[in-house]
PDB file of C-alpha atoms in Angstrom:
ATOM      1  CA  MET A 248     -32.990 -63.871 -52.994  1.00 49.00           C
ATOM      2  CA  GLN A 249     -36.869 -65.126 -54.815  1.00 41.00           C
ATOM      3  CA  ARG A 250     -39.578 -66.822 -53.636  1.00 42.00           C
ATOM      4  CA  VAL A 251     -61.848 -40.976 -60.127  1.00 32.00           C
ATOM      5  CA  SER A 252     -63.728 -38.904 -58.558  1.00 34.00           C
ATOM      6  CA  ASN A 253     -66.252 -42.204 -58.617  1.00 35.00           C
ATOM      7  CA  PRO A 254     -65.230 -45.081 -56.922  1.00 36.00           C
ATOM      8  CA  PRO A 255     -66.954 -47.577 -58.829  1.00 34.00           C
ATOM      9  CA  VAL A 256     -66.064 -46.212 -62.175  1.00 33.00           C
ATOM     10  CA  ALA A 257     -62.090 -47.178 -60.967  1.00 37.00           C
ATOM     11  CA  LEU A 258     -62.726 -50.474 -60.105  1.00 38.00           C
ATOM     12  CA  SER A 259     -63.819 -51.022 -63.176  1.00 35.00           C
ATOM     13  CA  LEU A 260     -60.972 -49.243 -64.292  1.00 38.00           C
ATOM     14  CA  GLY A 261     -58.471 -51.212 -62.414  1.00 47.00           C
ATOM     15  CA  VAL A 262     -58.690 -54.699 -62.024  1.00 51.00           C
ATOM     16  CA  SER A 263     -57.925 -56.461 -65.553  1.00 52.00           C
ATOM     17  CA  ASN A 264     -58.110 -55.755 -68.865  1.00 49.00           C
ATOM     18  CA  SER A 265     -59.717 -57.496 -71.678  1.00 45.00           C
ATOM     19  CA  ARG A 266     -57.912 -60.737 -71.489  1.00 44.00           C
ATOM     20  CA  GLY A 267     -58.326 -60.913 -67.311  1.00 49.00           C
ATOM     21  CA  ILE A 268     -54.883 -59.711 -66.539  1.00 56.00           C
ATOM     22  CA  VAL A 269     -54.483 -56.864 -64.015  1.00 75.00           C
ATOM     23  CA  ASP A 270     -53.504 -53.681 -65.459  1.00 93.00           C
ATOM     24  CA  TYR A 271     -51.759 -52.028 -62.725  1.00 96.00           C
ATOM     25  CA  ALA A 272     -50.969 -48.850 -64.678  1.00 95.00           C
ATOM     26  CA  SER A 273     -54.900 -48.341 -64.886  1.00 95.00           C
ATOM     27  CA  ALA A 274     -55.350 -49.550 -61.594  1.00 96.00           C
ATOM     28  CA  LEU A 275     -52.721 -46.642 -60.282  1.00 97.00           C
ATOM     29  CA  TYR A 276     -54.578 -44.228 -62.927  1.00 97.00           C
ATOM     30  CA  ALA A 277     -57.700 -45.112 -61.210  1.00 96.00           C
ATOM     31  CA  ILE A 278     -56.252 -44.882 -57.744  1.00 97.00           C
ATOM     32  CA  THR A 279     -54.430 -41.431 -57.956  1.00 97.00           C
ATOM     33  CA  SER A 280     -57.724 -39.508 -59.532  1.00 97.00           C
ATOM     34  CA  ASP A 281     -59.583 -41.044 -56.535  1.00 97.00           C
ATOM     35  CA  PRO A 282     -60.872 -38.230 -53.833  1.00 98.00           C
ATOM     36  CA  ARG A 283     -59.677 -40.020 -51.051  1.00 97.00           C
ATOM     37  CA  TYR A 284     -56.156 -40.636 -52.314  1.00 97.00           C
ATOM     38  CA  HIS A 285     -56.027 -36.855 -52.555  1.00 97.00           C
ATOM     39  CA  GLY A 286     -57.500 -36.261 -49.359  1.00 97.00           C
ATOM     40  CA  ASN A 287     -54.616 -37.930 -47.693  1.00 96.00           C
ATOM     41  CA  LEU A 288     -51.626 -36.616 -49.078  1.00 96.00           C
ATOM     42  CA  ASP A 289     -50.843 -33.369 -47.386  1.00 95.00           C
ATOM     43  CA  TRP A 290     -51.199 -35.136 -44.133  1.00 94.00           C
ATOM     44  CA  GLY A 291     -48.209 -35.015 -41.943  1.00 81.00           C
ATOM     45  CA  GLU A 292     -45.125 -33.113 -40.453  1.00 80.00           C
ATOM     46  CA  PRO A 293     -41.654 -33.942 -40.167  1.00 72.00           C
ATOM     47  CA  ARG A 294     -40.995 -36.274 -37.563  1.00 67.00           C
ATOM     48  CA  ARG A 295     -38.470 -39.414 -36.477  1.00 73.00           C
ATOM     49  CA  GLY A 296     -38.513 -41.329 -40.084  1.00 64.00           C
ATOM     50  CA  HIS A 297     -39.735 -39.043 -42.057  1.00 71.00           C
ATOM     51  CA  PRO A 298     -38.352 -35.803 -42.158  1.00 78.00           C
ATOM     52  CA  GLU A 299     -39.985 -35.247 -45.572  1.00 71.00           C
ATOM     53  CA  GLY A 300     -42.988 -35.234 -43.860  1.00 77.00           C
ATOM     54  CA  THR A 301     -46.221 -35.445 -45.604  1.00 93.00           C
ATOM     55  CA  VAL A 302     -47.729 -38.246 -47.815  1.00 95.00           C
ATOM     56  CA  ARG A 303     -47.367 -36.557 -50.615  1.00 95.00           C
ATOM     57  CA  ALA A 304     -43.416 -36.194 -50.078  1.00 94.00           C
ATOM     58  CA  HIS A 305     -42.816 -39.802 -49.207  1.00 95.00           C
ATOM     59  CA  ILE A 306     -44.355 -40.523 -52.377  1.00 96.00           C
ATOM     60  CA  VAL A 307     -41.902 -38.570 -54.130  1.00 96.00           C
ATOM     61  CA  GLU A 308     -39.249 -39.429 -52.367  1.00 96.00           C
ATOM     62  CA  LEU A 309     -39.757 -43.123 -52.937  1.00 97.00           C
ATOM     63  CA  GLU A 310     -40.634 -42.548 -56.882  1.00 98.00           C
ATOM     64  CA  ARG A 311     -37.052 -41.312 -56.663  1.00 97.00           C
ATOM     65  CA  ASN A 312     -35.294 -44.442 -55.342  1.00 98.00           C
ATOM     66  CA  LEU A 313     -37.161 -46.973 -57.563  1.00 98.00           C
ATOM     67  CA  LYS A 314     -36.071 -44.855 -60.631  1.00 98.00           C
ATOM     68  CA  ARG A 315     -32.679 -45.533 -58.813  1.00 97.00           C
ATOM     69  CA  LEU A 316     -33.447 -49.228 -58.379  1.00 98.00           C
ATOM     70  CA  ARG A 317     -35.348 -50.149 -61.554  1.00 97.00           C
ATOM     71  CA  ARG A 318     -31.857 -51.398 -63.707  1.00 96.00           C
ATOM     72  CA  ARG A 319     -32.945 -54.214 -61.519  1.00 97.00           C
ATOM     73  CA  LEU A 320     -36.368 -54.621 -61.981  1.00 97.00           C
ATOM     74  CA  SER A 321     -38.696 -55.680 -65.133  1.00 97.00           C
ATOM     75  CA  ALA A 322     -41.395 -53.044 -66.455  1.00 96.00           C
ATOM     76  CA  GLY A 323     -44.622 -55.406 -64.756  1.00 96.00           C
ATOM     77  CA  ASP A 324     -42.122 -55.096 -61.426  1.00 97.00           C
ATOM     78  CA  CYS A 325     -42.184 -51.265 -61.199  1.00 98.00           C
ATOM     79  CA  ASP A 326     -45.784 -51.007 -61.949  1.00 97.00           C
ATOM     80  CA  LYS A 327     -46.700 -52.921 -59.042  1.00 98.00           C
ATOM     81  CA  LEU A 328     -44.088 -51.063 -56.929  1.00 98.00           C
ATOM     82  CA  ARG A 329     -45.743 -47.923 -57.862  1.00 98.00           C
ATOM     83  CA  LEU A 330     -48.972 -49.304 -56.738  1.00 98.00           C
ATOM     84  CA  LEU A 331     -47.222 -49.819 -53.230  1.00 98.00           C
ATOM     85  CA  ILE A 332     -45.387 -46.855 -53.400  1.00 98.00           C
ATOM     86  CA  HIS A 333     -49.065 -44.801 -53.708  1.00 98.00           C
ATOM     87  CA  VAL A 334     -51.101 -46.556 -51.560  1.00 98.00           C
ATOM     88  CA  HIS A 335     -49.294 -48.542 -48.359  1.00 97.00           C
ATOM     89  CA  ASP A 336     -48.997 -44.996 -46.537  1.00 96.00           C
ATOM     90  CA  THR A 337     -51.923 -42.588 -47.648  1.00 97.00           C
ATOM     91  CA  PHE A 338     -54.552 -43.856 -45.128  1.00 97.00           C
ATOM     92  CA  LYS A 339     -52.240 -43.100 -42.223  1.00 95.00           C
ATOM     93  CA  PRO A 340     -54.592 -40.090 -41.249  1.00 95.00           C
ATOM     94  CA  GLU A 341     -57.320 -42.021 -40.743  1.00 97.00           C
ATOM     95  CA  ALA A 342     -55.771 -44.941 -38.886  1.00 97.00           C
ATOM     96  CA  LYS A 343     -55.833 -45.796 -35.314  1.00 97.00           C
ATOM     97  CA  SER A 344     -52.195 -44.939 -33.650  1.00 93.00           C
ATOM     98  CA  GLY A 345     -51.201 -48.174 -31.673  1.00 93.00           C
ATOM     99  CA  VAL A 346     -52.815 -51.040 -32.622  1.00 97.00           C
ATOM    100  CA  PRO A 347     -51.204 -54.091 -33.970  1.00 96.00           C
ATOM    101  CA  ILE A 348     -50.483 -54.471 -37.799  1.00 97.00           C
ATOM    102  CA  ILE A 349     -53.277 -56.915 -38.760  1.00 96.00           C
ATOM    103  CA  ASP A 350     -56.251 -54.964 -36.893  1.00 98.00           C
ATOM    104  CA  SER A 351     -58.586 -53.496 -39.101  1.00 98.00           C
ATOM    105  CA  ARG A 352     -57.910 -49.700 -37.903  1.00 98.00           C
ATOM    106  CA  SER A 353     -54.060 -49.944 -38.770  1.00 98.00           C
ATOM    107  CA  HIS A 354     -52.803 -47.872 -41.569  1.00 97.00           C
ATOM    108  CA  ALA A 355     -51.495 -50.795 -43.374  1.00 98.00           C
ATOM    109  CA  SER A 356     -55.100 -52.612 -43.404  1.00 98.00           C
ATOM    110  CA  LEU A 357     -57.271 -49.412 -44.366  1.00 98.00           C
ATOM    111  CA  ALA A 358     -54.408 -49.378 -47.593  1.00 98.00           C
ATOM    112  CA  LYS A 359     -55.219 -52.664 -48.035  1.00 98.00           C
ATOM    113  CA  ALA A 360     -58.798 -52.117 -48.225  1.00 98.00           C
ATOM    114  CA  PHE A 361     -58.158 -49.557 -50.223  1.00 98.00           C
ATOM    115  CA  LEU A 362     -56.536 -51.530 -52.742  1.00 98.00           C
ATOM    116  CA  ALA A 363     -58.511 -53.891 -53.165  1.00 97.00           C
ATOM    117  CA  GLU A 364     -61.167 -52.370 -54.657  1.00 96.00           C
ATOM    118  CA  PHE A 365     -58.678 -51.458 -57.861  1.00 96.00           C
ATOM    119  CA  CYS A 366     -56.615 -54.894 -57.787  1.00 95.00           C
ATOM    120  CA  ASP A 367     -57.299 -58.253 -57.201  1.00 94.00           C
ATOM    121  CA  ASP A 368     -53.743 -59.148 -56.686  1.00 96.00           C
ATOM    122  CA  ALA A 369     -53.386 -61.112 -53.520  1.00 97.00           C
ATOM    123  CA  ASP A 370     -49.611 -61.013 -53.528  1.00 98.00           C
ATOM    124  CA  LEU A 371     -49.402 -57.494 -53.823  1.00 98.00           C
ATOM    125  CA  LEU A 372     -52.756 -56.973 -50.836  1.00 98.00           C
ATOM    126  CA  ALA A 373     -50.259 -58.986 -48.455  1.00 98.00           C
ATOM    127  CA  MET A 374     -47.234 -56.881 -49.216  1.00 98.00           C
ATOM    128  CA  VAL A 375     -49.193 -53.241 -47.872  1.00 98.00           C
ATOM    129  CA  GLN A 376     -50.443 -55.519 -45.473  1.00 98.00           C
ATOM    130  CA  PHE A 377     -47.462 -56.654 -44.108  1.00 98.00           C
ATOM    131  CA  HIS A 378     -45.055 -53.480 -45.596  1.00 98.00           C
ATOM    132  CA  ASP A 379     -44.122 -52.762 -41.988  1.00 97.00           C
ATOM    133  CA  GLU A 380     -43.591 -56.346 -40.540  1.00 98.00           C
ATOM    134  CA  PRO A 381     -39.537 -56.473 -41.047  1.00 98.00           C
ATOM    135  CA  TYR A 382     -39.178 -53.391 -39.428  1.00 96.00           C
ATOM    136  CA  ALA A 383     -41.920 -54.486 -36.391  1.00 97.00           C
ATOM    137  CA  LEU A 384     -39.245 -58.008 -35.904  1.00 98.00           C
ATOM    138  CA  TRP A 385     -36.469 -55.966 -35.931  1.00 97.00           C
ATOM    139  CA  GLN A 386     -37.789 -53.091 -33.307  1.00 96.00           C
ATOM    140  CA  GLN A 387     -37.913 -56.380 -31.186  1.00 97.00           C
ATOM    141  CA  VAL A 388     -34.910 -57.360 -31.645  1.00 97.00           C
ATOM    142  CA  ARG A 389     -33.340 -54.334 -30.993  1.00 96.00           C
ATOM    143  CA  ASN A 390     -35.692 -53.987 -27.628  1.00 96.00           C
ATOM    144  CA  LYS A 391     -35.562 -57.271 -26.869  1.00 96.00           C
ATOM    145  CA  GLY A 392     -32.565 -59.068 -28.384  1.00 97.00           C
ATOM    146  CA  THR A 393     -34.913 -61.097 -30.230  1.00 97.00           C
ATOM    147  CA  TYR A 394     -38.279 -61.515 -32.253  1.00 97.00           C
ATOM    148  CA  ASN A 395     -40.906 -63.901 -32.242  1.00 97.00           C
ATOM    149  CA  PRO A 396     -40.054 -66.681 -34.757  1.00 97.00           C
ATOM    150  CA  ASP A 397     -43.651 -67.361 -35.892  1.00 98.00           C
ATOM    151  CA  ARG A 398     -44.195 -64.214 -37.050  1.00 97.00           C
ATOM    152  CA  LEU A 399     -41.125 -63.892 -39.619  1.00 98.00           C
ATOM    153  CA  ALA A 400     -42.542 -67.706 -40.790  1.00 98.00           C
ATOM    154  CA  ALA A 401     -45.818 -66.320 -41.335  1.00 98.00           C
ATOM    155  CA  LEU A 402     -44.618 -63.271 -43.323  1.00 98.00           C
ATOM    156  CA  ILE A 403     -43.032 -65.735 -45.169  1.00 98.00           C
ATOM    157  CA  ASP A 404     -45.856 -67.788 -45.518  1.00 98.00           C
ATOM    158  CA  ALA A 405     -47.835 -64.683 -46.625  1.00 98.00           C
ATOM    159  CA  ILE A 406     -45.618 -62.786 -49.264  1.00 98.00           C
ATOM    160  CA  ARG A 407     -45.061 -65.237 -52.877  1.00 98.00           C
ATOM    161  CA  ASP A 408     -43.261 -62.902 -54.541  1.00 98.00           C
ATOM    162  CA  TRP A 409     -40.112 -62.255 -52.387  1.00 98.00           C
ATOM    163  CA  ASN A 410     -38.111 -60.420 -55.279  1.00 98.00           C
ATOM    164  CA  LEU A 411     -41.006 -57.774 -55.486  1.00 98.00           C
ATOM    165  CA  PHE A 412     -41.013 -57.557 -51.848  1.00 98.00           C
ATOM    166  CA  LEU A 413     -37.545 -56.792 -51.443  1.00 98.00           C
ATOM    167  CA  ALA A 414     -37.395 -54.611 -53.697  1.00 98.00           C
ATOM    168  CA  PHE A 415     -40.171 -52.560 -51.863  1.00 98.00           C
ATOM    169  CA  LEU A 416     -38.696 -52.486 -48.340  1.00 98.00           C
ATOM    170  CA  ILE A 417     -35.368 -51.027 -50.009  1.00 98.00           C
ATOM    171  CA  VAL A 418     -37.540 -48.253 -51.932  1.00 98.00           C
ATOM    172  CA  ASP A 419     -39.909 -47.709 -48.285  1.00 97.00           C
ATOM    173  CA  GLY A 420     -36.469 -48.107 -46.478  1.00 96.00           C
ATOM    174  CA  CYS A 421     -33.844 -46.233 -48.072  1.00 96.00           C
ATOM    175  CA  THR A 422     -34.890 -42.622 -47.442  1.00 93.00           C
ATOM    176  CA  GLU A 423     -33.679 -39.658 -45.508  1.00 90.00           C
ATOM    177  CA  GLY A 424     -33.734 -40.435 -41.468  1.00 85.00           C
ATOM    178  CA  LYS A 425     -34.183 -44.122 -41.957  1.00 90.00           C
ATOM    179  CA  ASP A 426     -31.114 -46.390 -40.551  1.00 91.00           C
ATOM    180  CA  ARG A 427     -30.263 -49.109 -42.934  1.00 95.00           C
ATOM    181  CA  GLY A 428     -29.476 -51.324 -40.297  1.00 96.00           C
ATOM    182  CA  SER A 429     -32.825 -52.768 -40.363  1.00 96.00           C
ATOM    183  CA  LEU A 430     -32.857 -53.768 -44.240  1.00 98.00           C
ATOM    184  CA  HIS A 431     -29.488 -54.986 -43.859  1.00 98.00           C
ATOM    185  CA  TRP A 432     -30.376 -57.168 -40.277  1.00 98.00           C
ATOM    186  CA  PHE A 433     -33.614 -58.627 -42.390  1.00 98.00           C
ATOM    187  CA  PHE A 434     -32.012 -59.242 -45.423  1.00 98.00           C
ATOM    188  CA  GLY A 435     -29.443 -61.593 -43.489  1.00 98.00           C
ATOM    189  CA  GLU A 436     -32.136 -62.725 -41.249  1.00 97.00           C
ATOM    190  CA  VAL A 437     -34.802 -63.880 -44.699  1.00 98.00           C
ATOM    191  CA  ALA A 438     -31.250 -65.049 -46.573  1.00 97.00           C
ATOM    192  CA  GLY A 439     -32.005 -68.936 -47.391  1.00 96.00           C
ATOM    193  CA  LYS A 440     -35.320 -69.093 -46.652  1.00 97.00           C
ATOM    194  CA  VAL A 441     -36.871 -67.053 -49.487  1.00 98.00           C
ATOM    195  CA  THR A 442     -35.568 -66.911 -52.833  1.00 96.00           C
ATOM    196  CA  ALA A 443     -34.976 -63.459 -54.946  1.00 97.00           C
ATOM    197  CA  GLU A 444     -32.777 -61.510 -57.028  1.00 97.00           C
ATOM    198  CA  ILE A 445     -32.845 -58.506 -55.291  1.00 98.00           C
ATOM    199  CA  ALA A 446     -30.148 -58.754 -52.139  1.00 97.00           C
ATOM    200  CA  ALA A 447     -28.603 -56.641 -49.729  1.00 97.00           C
ATOM    201  CA  CYS A 448     -26.073 -55.367 -52.096  1.00 97.00           C
ATOM    202  CA  ASP A 449     -29.145 -53.277 -53.841  1.00 98.00           C
ATOM    203  CA  ILE A 450     -29.555 -51.360 -50.687  1.00 98.00           C
ATOM    204  CA  LEU A 451     -29.947 -47.725 -51.852  1.00 97.00           C
ATOM    205  CA  GLU A 452     -27.089 -45.216 -49.841  1.00 90.00           C
TER     206      GLU A 452
END
C-alpha cells in the first residue's frame, strides 16, 4: 500500500542542509542531545501494552524492530522513522492523561511541538500527532462494534506518505505485550484507500 543543551542551537543543526533539504540525521542528533529529551527517558514502569516500562526501553525495542524491517525501506525512510521512534512517546510524562489526541496537552501534541523545533517536515509532524489514531479507531470497534468513518477519512487526508506511516505503525505496534490484531484490522481498513508497498504481510511477529 503507498499514499543540545541549547534548543536554539539544536534547531539550527536539524532543519536543513545547505541545499535547503531536511537533514533528518542531524535533526536526530540534535533531539537526542536536548536535555528535555533526556529528562523523560527514564519515566514509566511496566504496564499493560508496555511491559518494557520506561520510554528509554520502548525506544530500544523500536530501534530493534526498525532493524528487522529495514530491508523493506530506503535509507532516507529509516532516518525519518528514527525521528518518529525517538519523539513519539517521549513527552508522556508531561501530558495530561485522557485528553483527545489533538488536544494541545496530549503526549502526541507535545511530541509534535518538540519535533517542530528541529524538523519542518509537515508529514512527519502529522505522523507524530496521529500515531495513536489507528489504535483509537480499533478501540472504537472493539468497544462499540464500529468506528467513526470521518476520523479515518481525516487521517487518510492528514498523512501523505502512507508507506512510511504504515512502517512506523509496524515498528511501534509489534512490541512485546501488544496484540497484533489492531494492526491487521487497520491494514485491512485502509486497503484500497491508500497506496503503499508496506503491507499486512510485513507485520512482525
